[in-house]
């Protein structure tokens, strides 16, 4: 049922995962040389001063795969309103996916991106990085409301 509050939070997760795939996760620029490193959900790209990508582009397609899987699970969870216990399990799986996305992103940033260009500076995190945290927040709110509905149904069954 789309009119439930948790459904709105689950749709918010899908929107956050779309934002994750559309925007940059992290970028770092050297103001003296004009070189730049960007991390998106598909690539870690090293750009020279002219803005052209060099040969040092690394594919990180698994970030996009995890985000698409998390969005698809959230969308599937919306339509499984008749089985609240399954929804809670799917929400837990989504939490694990979000932690994996954040962990892999931070690993790539700290191991590959940081040492490559100006190792003493961190760089800036983009909209995509923060959208995963918002999605985790939406997921926890959705799970809270799903659990509340389950408790309500069980209390009504007890009265009968």
PDB file of C-alpha atoms in Angstrom, residues 6-100:
ATOM      1  CA  UNK A   6       6.924   3.412   5.464  1.00  0.00           C
ATOM      2  CA  UNK A   7       6.170   3.243   1.745  1.00  0.00           C
ATOM      3  CA  UNK A   8       7.126   6.895   1.409  1.00  0.00           C
ATOM      4  CA  UNK A   9      10.423   6.220   3.186  1.00  0.00           C
ATOM      5  CA  UNK A  10      11.087   3.223   0.945  1.00  0.00           C
ATOM      6  CA  UNK A  11      10.436   5.318  -2.158  1.00  0.00           C
ATOM      7  CA  UNK A  12      12.831   7.876  -0.643  1.00  0.00           C
ATOM      8  CA  UNK A  13      15.473   5.130  -0.576  1.00  0.00           C
ATOM      9  CA  UNK A  14      14.926   4.494  -4.290  1.00  0.00           C
ATOM     10  CA  UNK A  15      15.318   8.218  -4.995  1.00  0.00           C
ATOM     11  CA  UNK A  16      18.523   8.343  -2.919  1.00  0.00           C
ATOM     12  CA  UNK A  17      19.972   5.428  -4.877  1.00  0.00           C
ATOM     13  CA  UNK A  18      19.132   7.171  -8.163  1.00  0.00           C
ATOM     14  CA  UNK A  19      20.951  10.262  -6.856  1.00  0.00           C
ATOM     15  CA  UNK A  20      23.889   8.048  -5.883  1.00  0.00           C
ATOM     16  CA  UNK A  21      24.191   6.891  -9.490  1.00  0.00           C
ATOM     17  CA  UNK A  22      23.759  10.350 -11.030  1.00  0.00           C
ATOM     18  CA  UNK A  23      26.140  12.492  -8.960  1.00  0.00           C
ATOM     19  CA  UNK A  24      29.782  12.337  -7.891  1.00  0.00           C
ATOM     20  CA  UNK A  25      30.716  10.536  -4.694  1.00  0.00           C
ATOM     21  CA  UNK A  26      34.052  12.299  -4.166  1.00  0.00           C
ATOM     22  CA  UNK A  27      36.415  14.658  -5.935  1.00  0.00           C
ATOM     23  CA  UNK A  28      39.810  16.145  -5.289  1.00  0.00           C
ATOM     24  CA  UNK A  29      41.653  18.792  -7.269  1.00  0.00           C
ATOM     25  CA  UNK A  30      45.175  20.169  -7.254  1.00  0.00           C
ATOM     26  CA  UNK A  31      44.905  23.952  -7.722  1.00  0.00           C
ATOM     27  CA  UNK A  32      48.518  24.343  -8.907  1.00  0.00           C
ATOM     28  CA  UNK A  33      48.545  21.720 -11.652  1.00  0.00           C
ATOM     29  CA  UNK A  34      44.821  21.567 -12.404  1.00  0.00           C
ATOM     30  CA  UNK A  35      44.757  17.785 -12.083  1.00  0.00           C
ATOM     31  CA  UNK A  36      41.642  16.224 -10.649  1.00  0.00           C
ATOM     32  CA  UNK A  37      40.411  12.873  -9.315  1.00  0.00           C
ATOM     33  CA  UNK A  38      36.710  12.032  -9.291  1.00  0.00           C
ATOM     34  CA  UNK A  39      34.857   9.015  -7.964  1.00  0.00           C
ATOM     35  CA  UNK A  40      31.421   8.219  -9.337  1.00  0.00           C
ATOM     36  CA  UNK A  41      29.396   5.047  -9.032  1.00  0.00           C
ATOM     37  CA  UNK A  42      31.019   3.722 -12.213  1.00  0.00           C
ATOM     38  CA  UNK A  43      34.585   5.051 -12.370  1.00  0.00           C
ATOM     39  CA  UNK A  44      37.486   6.489 -10.473  1.00  0.00           C
ATOM     40  CA  UNK A  45      38.851   8.952 -13.035  1.00  0.00           C
ATOM     41  CA  UNK A  46      42.125  10.859 -13.063  1.00  0.00           C
ATOM     42  CA  UNK A  47      41.915  14.019 -15.183  1.00  0.00           C
ATOM     43  CA  UNK A  48      44.752  16.207 -16.377  1.00  0.00           C
ATOM     44  CA  UNK A  49      44.816  20.021 -16.443  1.00  0.00           C
ATOM     45  CA  UNK A  50      42.816  20.235 -19.673  1.00  0.00           C
ATOM     46  CA  UNK A  51      39.935  18.254 -18.161  1.00  0.00           C
ATOM     47  CA  UNK A  52      40.439  15.239 -20.400  1.00  0.00           C
ATOM     48  CA  UNK A  53      40.393  11.820 -18.815  1.00  0.00           C
ATOM     49  CA  UNK A  54      43.734  10.096 -18.852  1.00  0.00           C
ATOM     50  CA  UNK A  55      44.371   6.390 -19.264  1.00  0.00           C
ATOM     51  CA  UNK A  56      44.226   5.915 -15.497  1.00  0.00           C
ATOM     52  CA  UNK A  57      40.487   5.351 -15.222  1.00  0.00           C
ATOM     53  CA  UNK A  58      39.519   2.555 -12.869  1.00  0.00           C
ATOM     54  CA  UNK A  59      36.151   0.862 -13.136  1.00  0.00           C
ATOM     55  CA  UNK A  60      34.154   0.617  -9.903  1.00  0.00           C
ATOM     56  CA  UNK A  61      30.952  -0.785 -11.420  1.00  0.00           C
ATOM     57  CA  UNK A  62      30.241  -2.811  -8.282  1.00  0.00           C
ATOM     58  CA  UNK A  63      29.233   0.410  -6.473  1.00  0.00           C
ATOM     59  CA  UNK A  64      26.536   0.969  -9.073  1.00  0.00           C
ATOM     60  CA  UNK A  65      25.514  -2.678  -8.850  1.00  0.00           C
ATOM     61  CA  UNK A  66      25.131  -2.497  -5.069  1.00  0.00           C
ATOM     62  CA  UNK A  67      23.150   0.739  -5.282  1.00  0.00           C
ATOM     63  CA  UNK A  68      20.817  -0.657  -7.956  1.00  0.00           C
ATOM     64  CA  UNK A  69      20.306  -3.778  -5.842  1.00  0.00           C
ATOM     65  CA  UNK A  70      19.513  -1.660  -2.757  1.00  0.00           C
ATOM     66  CA  UNK A  71      17.024   0.451  -4.719  1.00  0.00           C
ATOM     67  CA  UNK A  72      15.400  -2.620  -6.244  1.00  0.00           C
ATOM     68  CA  UNK A  73      15.074  -4.266  -2.824  1.00  0.00           C
ATOM     69  CA  UNK A  74      13.450  -1.131  -1.421  1.00  0.00           C
ATOM     70  CA  UNK A  75      11.018  -1.016  -4.345  1.00  0.00           C
ATOM     71  CA  UNK A  76      10.217  -4.720  -3.882  1.00  0.00           C
ATOM     72  CA  UNK A  77       9.698  -4.057  -0.175  1.00  0.00           C
ATOM     73  CA  UNK A  78       7.040  -1.439  -0.974  1.00  0.00           C
ATOM     74  CA  UNK A  79       4.884  -4.013  -2.759  1.00  0.00           C
ATOM     75  CA  UNK A  80       5.311  -6.728  -0.121  1.00  0.00           C
ATOM     76  CA  UNK A  81       3.078  -4.911   2.374  1.00  0.00           C
ATOM     77  CA  UNK A  82       1.173  -8.143   3.091  1.00  0.00           C
ATOM     78  CA  UNK A  83       4.262  -9.809   4.607  1.00  0.00           C
ATOM     79  CA  UNK A  84       5.724  -7.473   7.223  1.00  0.00           C
ATOM     80  CA  UNK A  85       8.273  -9.984   8.515  1.00  0.00           C
ATOM     81  CA  UNK A  86       9.736 -10.279   5.018  1.00  0.00           C
ATOM     82  CA  UNK A  87       9.810  -6.485   4.813  1.00  0.00           C
ATOM     83  CA  UNK A  88      11.837  -6.339   8.035  1.00  0.00           C
ATOM     84  CA  UNK A  89      14.309  -8.902   6.653  1.00  0.00           C
ATOM     85  CA  UNK A  90      14.656  -6.994   3.393  1.00  0.00           C
ATOM     86  CA  UNK A  91      15.219  -3.792   5.377  1.00  0.00           C
ATOM     87  CA  UNK A  92      18.030  -5.506   7.275  1.00  0.00           C
ATOM     88  CA  UNK A  93      19.571  -6.672   3.988  1.00  0.00           C
ATOM     89  CA  UNK A  94      19.357  -3.096   2.689  1.00  0.00           C
ATOM     90  CA  UNK A  95      21.182  -1.849   5.793  1.00  0.00           C
ATOM     91  CA  UNK A  96      24.001  -4.281   5.046  1.00  0.00           C
ATOM     92  CA  UNK A  97      24.105  -3.103   1.415  1.00  0.00           C
ATOM     93  CA  UNK A  98      24.295   0.543   2.501  1.00  0.00           C
ATOM     94  CA  UNK A  99      27.159  -0.227   4.884  1.00  0.00           C
ATOM     95  CA  UNK A 100      28.950  -2.084   2.065  1.00  0.00           C
TER      96      UNK A 100
END
